[in-house]
PDB file of C-alpha atoms in Angstrom:
ATOM      1  CA  UNK T 174     -47.024  -8.893 -23.641  1.00 30.00           C
ATOM      2  CA  UNK T 175     -50.538  -7.465 -23.938  1.00 36.00           C
ATOM      3  CA  UNK T 176     -51.308  -3.752 -23.530  1.00 37.00           C
ATOM      4  CA  UNK T 177     -52.445  -2.899 -20.030  1.00 38.00           C
ATOM      5  CA  UNK T 178     -56.106  -1.898 -19.808  1.00 39.00           C
ATOM      6  CA  UNK T 179     -57.659  -0.144 -16.821  1.00 40.00           C
ATOM      7  CA  UNK T 180     -59.201  -3.325 -15.339  1.00 40.00           C
ATOM      8  CA  UNK T 181     -55.864  -5.151 -15.607  1.00 37.00           C
ATOM      9  CA  UNK T 182     -54.078  -2.315 -13.801  1.00 38.00           C
ATOM     10  CA  UNK T 183     -56.021  -3.134 -10.652  1.00 40.00           C
ATOM     11  CA  UNK T 184     -55.423   0.346  -9.336  1.00 43.00           C
ATOM     12  CA  UNK T 185     -57.669   3.255  -8.561  1.00 41.00           C
ATOM     13  CA  UNK T 186     -56.612   6.707  -9.643  1.00 43.00           C
ATOM     14  CA  UNK T 187     -58.843   9.515  -8.430  1.00 42.00           C
ATOM     15  CA  UNK T 188     -59.702  11.643 -11.463  1.00 40.00           C
ATOM     16  CA  UNK T 189     -58.436  14.873  -9.913  1.00 50.00           C
ATOM     17  CA  UNK T 190     -55.071  13.379  -9.021  1.00 57.00           C
ATOM     18  CA  UNK T 191     -55.582  13.468  -5.256  1.00 64.00           C
ATOM     19  CA  UNK T 192     -54.343   9.937  -4.601  1.00 65.00           C
ATOM     20  CA  UNK T 193     -53.509   6.542  -6.019  1.00 73.00           C
ATOM     21  CA  UNK T 194     -54.644   3.312  -4.364  1.00 70.00           C
ATOM     22  CA  UNK T 195     -53.131   0.021  -5.530  1.00 67.00           C
ATOM     23  CA  UNK T 196     -54.654  -3.241  -4.411  1.00 61.00           C
ATOM     24  CA  UNK T 197     -51.991  -5.354  -6.113  1.00 62.00           C
ATOM     25  CA  UNK T 198     -51.872  -9.114  -6.329  1.00 60.00           C
ATOM     26  CA  UNK T 199     -50.195 -11.490  -3.941  1.00 58.00           C
ATOM     27  CA  UNK T 200     -46.688 -10.164  -4.597  1.00 58.00           C
ATOM     28  CA  UNK T 201     -44.737  -8.015  -7.007  1.00 58.00           C
ATOM     29  CA  UNK T 202     -40.986  -7.554  -6.549  1.00 56.00           C
ATOM     30  CA  UNK T 203     -41.132  -3.829  -7.313  1.00 67.00           C
ATOM     31  CA  UNK T 204     -44.406  -2.707  -8.839  1.00 80.00           C
ATOM     32  CA  UNK T 205     -43.607  -0.237 -11.613  1.00 86.00           C
ATOM     33  CA  UNK T 206     -47.030   1.397 -11.489  1.00 86.00           C
ATOM     34  CA  UNK T 207     -46.494   2.371  -7.829  1.00 89.00           C
ATOM     35  CA  UNK T 208     -43.074   3.853  -8.582  1.00 90.00           C
ATOM     36  CA  UNK T 209     -44.521   5.756 -11.545  1.00 89.00           C
ATOM     37  CA  UNK T 210     -47.325   7.383  -9.579  1.00 89.00           C
ATOM     38  CA  UNK T 211     -44.987   8.178  -6.682  1.00 91.00           C
ATOM     39  CA  UNK T 212     -42.702   9.957  -9.155  1.00 91.00           C
ATOM     40  CA  UNK T 213     -45.691  12.168 -10.069  1.00 89.00           C
ATOM     41  CA  UNK T 214     -46.102  13.262  -6.411  1.00 91.00           C
ATOM     42  CA  UNK T 215     -49.362  11.353  -6.092  1.00 88.00           C
ATOM     43  CA  UNK T 216     -49.910  10.201  -2.527  1.00 88.00           C
ATOM     44  CA  UNK T 217     -50.085   6.432  -2.614  1.00 90.00           C
ATOM     45  CA  UNK T 218     -51.988   3.756  -0.715  1.00 90.00           C
ATOM     46  CA  UNK T 219     -50.858   0.189  -1.385  1.00 89.00           C
ATOM     47  CA  UNK T 220     -51.659  -3.282  -0.116  1.00 87.00           C
ATOM     48  CA  UNK T 221     -49.255  -4.545   2.503  1.00 90.00           C
ATOM     49  CA  UNK T 222     -47.730  -7.196   0.245  1.00 87.00           C
ATOM     50  CA  UNK T 223     -44.097  -7.945  -0.657  1.00 87.00           C
ATOM     51  CA  UNK T 224     -42.770  -5.429  -3.157  1.00 87.00           C
ATOM     52  CA  UNK T 225     -45.400  -2.757  -2.669  1.00 88.00           C
ATOM     53  CA  UNK T 226     -44.696  -2.430   1.057  1.00 89.00           C
ATOM     54  CA  UNK T 227     -40.983  -2.010   0.312  1.00 90.00           C
ATOM     55  CA  UNK T 228     -41.629   1.181  -1.665  1.00 91.00           C
ATOM     56  CA  UNK T 229     -43.654   2.926   1.039  1.00 93.00           C
ATOM     57  CA  UNK T 230     -42.477   4.488   4.280  1.00 94.00           C
ATOM     58  CA  UNK T 231     -45.838   4.387   6.108  1.00 93.00           C
ATOM     59  CA  UNK T 232     -47.066   7.825   7.088  1.00 92.00           C
ATOM     60  CA  UNK T 233     -44.233   9.516   5.178  1.00 95.00           C
ATOM     61  CA  UNK T 234     -44.402   8.500   1.512  1.00 94.00           C
ATOM     62  CA  UNK T 235     -47.752   6.717   1.575  1.00 91.00           C
ATOM     63  CA  UNK T 236     -50.032   4.388   3.480  1.00 91.00           C
ATOM     64  CA  UNK T 237     -50.275   0.609   3.721  1.00 91.00           C
ATOM     65  CA  UNK T 238     -53.546  -1.302   3.929  1.00 91.00           C
ATOM     66  CA  UNK T 239     -53.831  -5.001   4.742  1.00 91.00           C
ATOM     67  CA  UNK T 240     -54.194  -7.042   1.577  1.00 85.00           C
ATOM     68  CA  UNK T 241     -57.804  -7.830   0.652  1.00 84.00           C
ATOM     69  CA  UNK T 242     -59.229  -5.554   3.395  1.00 87.00           C
ATOM     70  CA  UNK T 243     -61.598  -3.215   1.582  1.00 87.00           C
ATOM     71  CA  UNK T 244     -62.768  -1.550   4.809  1.00 92.00           C
ATOM     72  CA  UNK T 245     -59.275  -0.451   5.852  1.00 91.00           C
ATOM     73  CA  UNK T 246     -58.503   0.624   2.283  1.00 88.00           C
ATOM     74  CA  UNK T 247     -61.651   2.761   2.144  1.00 89.00           C
ATOM     75  CA  UNK T 248     -60.789   4.331   5.524  1.00 91.00           C
ATOM     76  CA  UNK T 249     -57.300   5.173   4.250  1.00 89.00           C
ATOM     77  CA  UNK T 250     -58.757   6.750   1.102  1.00 87.00           C
ATOM     78  CA  UNK T 251     -61.273   8.740   3.151  1.00 89.00           C
ATOM     79  CA  UNK T 252     -58.518   9.951   5.506  1.00 88.00           C
ATOM     80  CA  UNK T 253     -56.385  11.008   2.554  1.00 85.00           C
ATOM     81  CA  UNK T 254     -59.185  12.989   0.961  1.00 86.00           C
ATOM     82  CA  UNK T 255     -59.957  14.837   4.206  1.00 90.00           C
ATOM     83  CA  UNK T 256     -56.319  15.675   5.071  1.00 91.00           C
ATOM     84  CA  UNK T 257     -55.030  17.668   2.082  1.00 89.00           C
ATOM     85  CA  UNK T 258     -51.850  19.001   3.719  1.00 93.00           C
ATOM     86  CA  UNK T 259     -50.689  15.558   4.834  1.00 92.00           C
ATOM     87  CA  UNK T 260     -51.690  14.156   1.432  1.00 90.00           C
ATOM     88  CA  UNK T 261     -49.562  16.715  -0.417  1.00 92.00           C
ATOM     89  CA  UNK T 262     -46.610  16.203   1.964  1.00 95.00           C
ATOM     90  CA  UNK T 263     -46.710  12.424   1.428  1.00 93.00           C
ATOM     91  CA  UNK T 264     -46.855  12.966  -2.324  1.00 93.00           C
ATOM     92  CA  UNK T 265     -43.781  15.224  -2.229  1.00 95.00           C
ATOM     93  CA  UNK T 266     -41.857  12.817  -0.014  1.00 97.00           C
ATOM     94  CA  UNK T 267     -42.792   9.906  -2.277  1.00 95.00           C
ATOM     95  CA  UNK T 268     -41.456  11.773  -5.311  1.00 95.00           C
ATOM     96  CA  UNK T 269     -38.222  12.569  -3.452  1.00 96.00           C
ATOM     97  CA  UNK T 270     -37.807   8.911  -2.482  1.00 95.00           C
ATOM     98  CA  UNK T 271     -38.241   7.718  -6.063  1.00 93.00           C
ATOM     99  CA  UNK T 272     -35.866  10.378  -7.429  1.00 93.00           C
ATOM    100  CA  UNK T 273     -33.242   9.498  -4.814  1.00 93.00           C
ATOM    101  CA  UNK T 274     -33.507   5.714  -4.631  1.00 91.00           C
ATOM    102  CA  UNK T 275     -34.698   4.710  -8.112  1.00 89.00           C
ATOM    103  CA  UNK T 276     -32.874   7.088 -10.433  1.00 88.00           C
ATOM    104  CA  UNK T 277     -30.715   5.670 -13.231  1.00 88.00           C
ATOM    105  CA  UNK T 278     -27.615   6.654 -11.217  1.00 91.00           C
ATOM    106  CA  UNK T 279     -28.910   4.822  -8.134  1.00 88.00           C
ATOM    107  CA  UNK T 280     -29.658   1.692 -10.171  1.00 82.00           C
ATOM    108  CA  UNK T 281     -26.311   1.643 -11.988  1.00 91.00           C
ATOM    109  CA  UNK T 282     -24.510   2.194  -8.699  1.00 91.00           C
ATOM    110  CA  UNK T 283     -26.405  -0.701  -7.130  1.00 87.00           C
ATOM    111  CA  UNK T 284     -25.522  -3.056  -9.970  1.00 89.00           C
ATOM    112  CA  UNK T 285     -21.896  -1.869 -10.084  1.00 93.00           C
ATOM    113  CA  UNK T 286     -21.529  -2.681  -6.370  1.00 93.00           C
ATOM    114  CA  UNK T 287     -23.244  -6.043  -6.879  1.00 92.00           C
ATOM    115  CA  UNK T 288     -20.983  -7.013  -9.779  1.00 93.00           C
ATOM    116  CA  UNK T 289     -17.838  -5.891  -7.891  1.00 94.00           C
ATOM    117  CA  UNK T 290     -18.834  -7.984  -4.888  1.00 94.00           C
ATOM    118  CA  UNK T 291     -19.491 -11.013  -7.087  1.00 93.00           C
ATOM    119  CA  UNK T 292     -16.181 -10.562  -8.914  1.00 93.00           C
ATOM    120  CA  UNK T 293     -14.271 -10.404  -5.647  1.00 90.00           C
ATOM    121  CA  UNK T 294     -15.946 -13.538  -4.231  1.00 81.00           C
TER     122      UNK T 294
END
């Protein structure tokens, strides 16, 4: 696996940490980069594609933009930058979601339940 360079990341991180926008590809089961920035309380804008959309509760933990629609993405970024209170609230709620739903305890519990259900089948 090659090291990830900025162009390969395909994301945009505002230098002052105000937001993170992720264009993504066609699909990603659970994009790690989105989870990582959410865990840092960065408000997140992602493309409405499988995987990315599953991490975001629109208007609560982040915003969705139609895939490949630069105009809507730029409007979402502009809105975020001009609404600092909402931006900070979404960042906090995103961090809470990641801590609650993607912690090691949450993952081990998920797999324990999965393995128990498979064993009982």
